XYZ file of C-alpha atoms in Angstrom:
341
model
C -59.904 -12.955 -19.061
C -56.200 -14.149 -18.234
C -54.025 -11.830 -16.237
C -51.823 -9.497 -18.102
C -48.296 -9.345 -17.273
C -46.629 -5.939 -17.731
C -43.039 -4.955 -16.988
C -41.961 -1.581 -15.768
C -38.124 -0.879 -16.108
C -36.907 2.407 -15.248
C -33.242 4.005 -15.534
C -31.102 3.534 -12.191
C -29.464 6.790 -12.444
C -32.569 9.159 -12.673
C -32.196 9.939 -16.522
C -34.992 10.341 -18.626
C -35.655 6.854 -20.384
C -36.378 6.163 -23.752
C -39.704 4.466 -23.393
C -40.979 1.708 -25.912
C -44.615 0.887 -24.745
C -47.158 -1.513 -26.514
C -50.647 -1.530 -25.284
C -52.043 -5.094 -24.167
C -54.454 -6.312 -26.563
C -56.003 -9.647 -27.556
C -54.983 -11.659 -30.440
C -57.265 -13.608 -32.763
C -57.451 -16.460 -30.135
C -58.542 -14.047 -27.144
C -55.085 -14.306 -25.482
C -53.783 -11.309 -23.725
C -50.693 -9.748 -25.304
C -47.958 -8.238 -23.118
C -47.305 -4.656 -22.804
C -43.783 -3.421 -21.584
C -42.158 -0.151 -20.603
C -38.265 -0.159 -20.883
C -35.964 2.172 -19.557
C -32.469 2.556 -21.377
C -29.147 3.989 -21.220
C -27.118 4.975 -17.966
C -25.307 7.704 -19.732
C -21.697 9.022 -20.022
C -21.726 10.398 -16.581
C -22.139 6.755 -15.263
C -19.218 5.556 -17.392
C -17.048 8.231 -15.965
C -18.357 7.495 -12.401
C -17.609 3.712 -12.741
C -14.015 4.534 -14.019
C -13.274 6.914 -11.214
C -14.613 4.257 -8.637
C -12.326 1.663 -10.275
C -9.354 3.893 -9.917
C -10.410 4.705 -6.289
C -10.488 0.883 -5.543
C -7.239 0.293 -7.146
C -5.428 3.036 -5.286
C -7.048 2.027 -1.975
C -6.286 -1.620 -2.450
C -2.396 -0.731 -3.333
C -2.030 1.866 -0.395
C -3.656 -0.723 2.218
C -1.693 -3.701 0.982
C 1.750 -1.683 1.351
C 0.598 -0.756 4.807
C -0.495 -4.059 5.940
C 2.870 -5.420 5.299
C 4.558 -2.505 7.081
C 2.341 -2.922 10.019
C 2.653 -6.497 10.439
C 6.608 -6.343 10.157
C 6.514 -3.458 12.758
C 4.123 -5.337 15.159
C 6.280 -8.673 14.955
C 9.394 -6.709 15.366
C 8.075 -4.503 18.370
C 6.041 -7.408 19.632
C 2.939 -5.310 19.729
C -0.373 -7.247 19.693
C -1.993 -4.110 18.990
C -0.349 -3.446 15.826
C -0.738 -7.053 14.815
C -4.502 -6.458 15.591
C -4.694 -3.488 13.608
C -2.938 -5.120 10.733
C -5.363 -8.047 10.609
C -8.046 -5.538 10.572
C -6.595 -3.623 7.718
C -5.935 -7.005 5.855
C -9.596 -7.646 6.099
C -10.381 -4.368 4.571
C -7.948 -5.104 1.898
C -9.901 -8.398 1.281
C -13.216 -6.456 1.391
C -11.924 -3.751 -0.891
C -10.647 -6.441 -3.324
C -13.839 -8.374 -3.144
C -16.196 -5.453 -3.700
C -13.905 -4.177 -6.625
C -14.079 -7.662 -8.376
C -17.833 -7.980 -7.658
C -18.311 -4.664 -9.093
C -16.669 -5.839 -12.376
C -18.749 -9.050 -12.594
C -21.741 -7.122 -11.761
C -21.346 -5.141 -15.127
C -21.262 -8.570 -17.112
C -24.131 -8.593 -19.429
C -26.988 -11.307 -18.721
C -26.749 -14.657 -20.495
C -29.061 -17.234 -21.569
C -28.563 -19.265 -18.469
C -27.779 -16.296 -15.926
C -30.779 -13.678 -16.887
C -29.653 -11.292 -14.174
C -26.110 -11.393 -15.163
C -23.532 -11.682 -12.160
C -24.987 -8.672 -10.114
C -25.531 -10.697 -6.931
C -21.717 -11.351 -6.763
C -21.814 -8.061 -4.855
C -23.907 -9.607 -2.089
C -21.729 -12.799 -1.879
C -18.630 -10.559 -1.708
C -19.920 -8.720 1.322
C -20.898 -11.942 2.947
C -17.399 -13.530 2.461
C -15.867 -10.426 3.728
C -17.765 -10.436 7.020
C -16.828 -14.244 7.378
C -13.237 -13.435 6.856
C -13.110 -10.615 9.373
C -14.727 -12.736 12.097
C -12.245 -15.398 11.711
C -9.561 -12.821 12.036
C -10.923 -11.159 15.088
C -11.126 -14.583 16.902
C -7.381 -15.284 16.191
C -6.350 -11.864 17.484
C -8.502 -11.909 20.480
C -7.150 -15.230 21.683
C -3.568 -14.074 21.227
C -4.396 -10.805 23.220
C -6.187 -12.590 26.145
C -2.898 -14.794 26.321
C -0.681 -11.774 26.733
C -2.892 -10.134 29.387
C -1.293 -12.569 31.616
C 2.284 -12.009 30.566
C 2.501 -8.916 28.563
C 5.819 -8.604 26.847
C 7.683 -5.165 26.677
C 6.606 -2.999 23.682
C 8.499 -0.518 21.498
C 6.075 2.386 22.116
C 7.851 4.404 19.522
C 7.176 1.938 16.904
C 3.702 1.523 17.799
C 2.985 5.146 17.714
C 4.769 5.876 14.526
C 3.223 2.951 12.665
C -0.288 3.600 14.027
C 0.066 7.181 13.051
C 0.734 6.328 9.492
C -2.387 4.054 9.500
C -4.569 7.161 10.297
C -3.014 8.890 7.237
C -3.319 5.625 4.905
C -6.924 4.864 6.008
C -8.021 8.590 5.903
C -6.589 9.196 2.674
C -8.070 5.893 1.097
C -11.588 6.928 2.623
C -11.324 10.262 0.910
C -10.902 8.484 -2.506
C -14.615 7.132 -2.074
C -16.079 10.509 -0.643
C -17.979 11.748 -3.771
C -19.347 8.289 -4.985
C -20.662 7.236 -1.510
C -23.893 8.898 -2.301
C -24.747 7.087 -5.416
C -23.439 3.508 -4.563
C -24.039 1.465 -1.458
C -20.752 -0.584 -1.931
C -18.694 2.656 -2.280
C -20.468 4.100 0.865
C -19.592 0.993 2.743
C -15.825 1.288 1.782
C -15.772 4.948 2.838
C -17.356 4.361 6.111
C -15.250 1.328 6.880
C -12.108 3.100 6.118
C -12.897 6.008 8.163
C -13.680 3.657 10.941
C -10.186 2.083 10.457
C -8.696 5.569 10.765
C -10.524 5.902 14.119
C -9.088 2.501 15.296
C -5.556 3.351 14.167
C -5.880 6.599 16.118
C -6.792 4.432 19.122
C -3.686 2.505 18.740
C -1.784 5.945 18.672
C -3.051 6.540 22.067
C -1.925 3.156 23.260
C 1.604 3.922 21.972
C 1.452 7.406 23.917
C 0.344 5.853 27.056
C 3.182 3.129 26.987
C 5.831 5.808 26.390
C 4.474 7.754 29.159
C 3.724 5.100 31.824
C 5.609 1.974 30.775
C 2.462 -0.112 31.432
C 2.816 -3.170 29.089
C -0.866 -4.339 29.662
C -1.951 -1.491 27.646
C -1.147 -3.091 24.264
C -3.185 -6.210 24.624
C -6.134 -4.126 25.963
C -6.158 -1.878 23.096
C -5.967 -4.968 20.793
C -9.103 -6.275 22.555
C -10.846 -3.031 22.071
C -9.819 -2.868 18.490
C -11.276 -6.451 17.994
C -14.357 -5.331 19.819
C -14.811 -2.391 17.339
C -14.219 -4.848 14.408
C -16.787 -7.350 15.823
C -19.459 -4.806 16.231
C -19.024 -3.300 12.477
C -18.539 -6.826 11.245
C -21.760 -8.304 12.886
C -23.714 -5.572 11.269
C -22.199 -6.339 7.854
C -22.854 -10.059 8.337
C -26.421 -9.713 9.252
C -27.296 -7.323 6.502
C -25.397 -9.635 4.019
C -27.301 -12.804 5.043
C -30.502 -10.779 4.758
C -29.639 -9.839 1.198
C -28.508 -13.304 0.200
C -31.726 -14.610 1.871
C -33.913 -12.020 -0.453
C -34.938 -9.889 2.346
C -36.470 -6.460 1.833
C -33.113 -4.313 1.511
C -32.677 -1.814 4.531
C -34.064 1.622 3.930
C -37.151 0.346 2.273
C -40.538 0.134 4.102
C -42.440 -2.583 2.389
C -45.556 -1.463 4.287
C -45.131 2.038 2.528
C -44.384 0.432 -0.899
C -47.856 -1.550 -0.429
C -49.608 1.411 0.592
C -48.259 3.431 -2.483
C -49.412 0.647 -4.968
C -52.827 0.268 -3.087
C -53.579 4.148 -3.459
C -52.763 4.182 -7.323
C -55.846 5.090 -9.194
C -57.936 2.032 -10.400
C -56.131 -0.404 -8.072
C -58.559 -2.412 -6.060
C -56.004 -4.771 -4.309
C -52.398 -5.567 -4.071
C -50.926 -9.037 -3.323
C -48.038 -11.132 -3.882
C -45.649 -8.166 -3.277
C -42.112 -9.231 -3.111
C -39.253 -6.639 -2.757
C -35.426 -8.119 -2.846
C -31.855 -6.934 -3.834
C -30.528 -7.980 -7.261
C -27.079 -6.676 -5.923
C -25.841 -4.271 -3.293
C -27.070 -1.166 -5.448
C -30.185 -2.586 -7.243
C -33.469 -3.444 -5.865
C -36.294 -5.351 -7.684
C -40.023 -5.782 -6.928
C -42.829 -7.925 -8.326
C -46.464 -7.347 -7.405
C -49.987 -8.415 -8.738
C -52.387 -5.376 -8.923
C -56.092 -6.142 -9.121
C -57.442 -3.222 -11.432
C -60.712 -2.043 -12.699
C -60.989 -2.329 -16.524
C -59.443 0.760 -18.267
C -57.428 1.844 -15.405
C -54.117 0.668 -16.742
C -53.724 3.448 -19.358
C -50.766 4.119 -21.655
C -48.410 5.980 -19.086
C -49.579 3.873 -16.104
C -46.458 1.438 -15.867
C -44.025 4.299 -16.792
C -45.445 6.681 -14.058
C -45.466 3.890 -11.389
C -41.946 2.757 -12.338
C -40.523 6.367 -12.040
C -42.230 6.725 -8.580
C -40.945 3.531 -7.328
C -37.436 4.717 -8.131
C -37.969 8.073 -6.934
C -39.453 7.346 -3.547
C -38.065 3.894 -2.610
C -34.924 3.506 -4.867
C -36.613 0.154 -6.411
C -35.184 0.068 -10.134
C -36.580 -2.987 -11.446
C -40.343 -3.238 -10.990
C -42.555 -5.975 -12.414
C -46.407 -5.461 -12.178
C -49.097 -8.167 -13.157
C -52.300 -6.699 -13.645
C -55.395 -8.820 -13.040
C -59.335 -7.828 -13.552
C -61.330 -7.972 -10.418
C -63.970 -10.140 -12.320
C -61.477 -13.063 -13.124
C -63.298 -16.424 -13.003
C -60.804 -17.893 -10.463
C -58.837 -16.190 -7.724
C -55.199 -15.828 -8.140
C -53.220 -18.525 -6.632
C -51.005 -15.918 -4.937
C -53.628 -13.803 -3.412
C -53.015 -15.147 0.117
C -50.204 -13.572 2.140
C -48.591 -16.898 3.098
C -48.291 -18.230 -0.408
C -45.425 -17.311 -2.576
């Protein structure tokens, strides 16, 4: 008996899907037909949330572009490499916000005949590009700061203090724009956390301005710029690692593949699970494929629907595809071994 391919798709946003199920059966030639369970409709709430997120990106990008220009001019005028470092950091955030915004827009494009997944994966490419740009910026600012440690110029502490304080307000206010959406979307959550970190970095520059005003120690400015660069490097390295993992189809962070396999193995009627793959379709959607060896009759009408809902509820896996195979197949599945794709 040939394997029966069965697709289970569930609603990403947890709404009750409108299911269209067709039982697998054999035609007059003895070939197994396919059974599918489809989930439809993202709802008006999602449309409103997407519009609100779009406005948040627009306002956040606008505020940060204006602040980057002001901070860069102030840094050059006051000869503060700490301000220039923070401006470079904020410019990286502007690029990151812009890339995430553009990728989120492209991810909503409908699938085509050639791009059957649409352009969802642009969200992963955007995060990878953002990480690379930030690393390049960190290298340039760090090089300049190390040079100024030997011969630190006098710095206008008042300008440093005022501009950095404005940075705390701009970054903190921009982060609040993403406060409500951070629990639904990994991109929004990343923007929120990144902007909050920027506010903390700007607060560090404020401290540098206060120290310079109080002590006149000129070396404080390049030291703070190096600390800023180190903070950027730590956060960017994590972003780069996670982005590379997603680009290479690694299991997304937060999903335990062993727990997923155990869940599938413990389903009623399942004898064996093999050829299990879990990967990110985008930074917000996860897909799964697996072969389930099941006893005859165990795959009843509601099986795919219930498994799909549980995979979404337990593991945030939104696009599962399950291939059901009989235990008495004449030939063993070519993908039954763990080292075979």
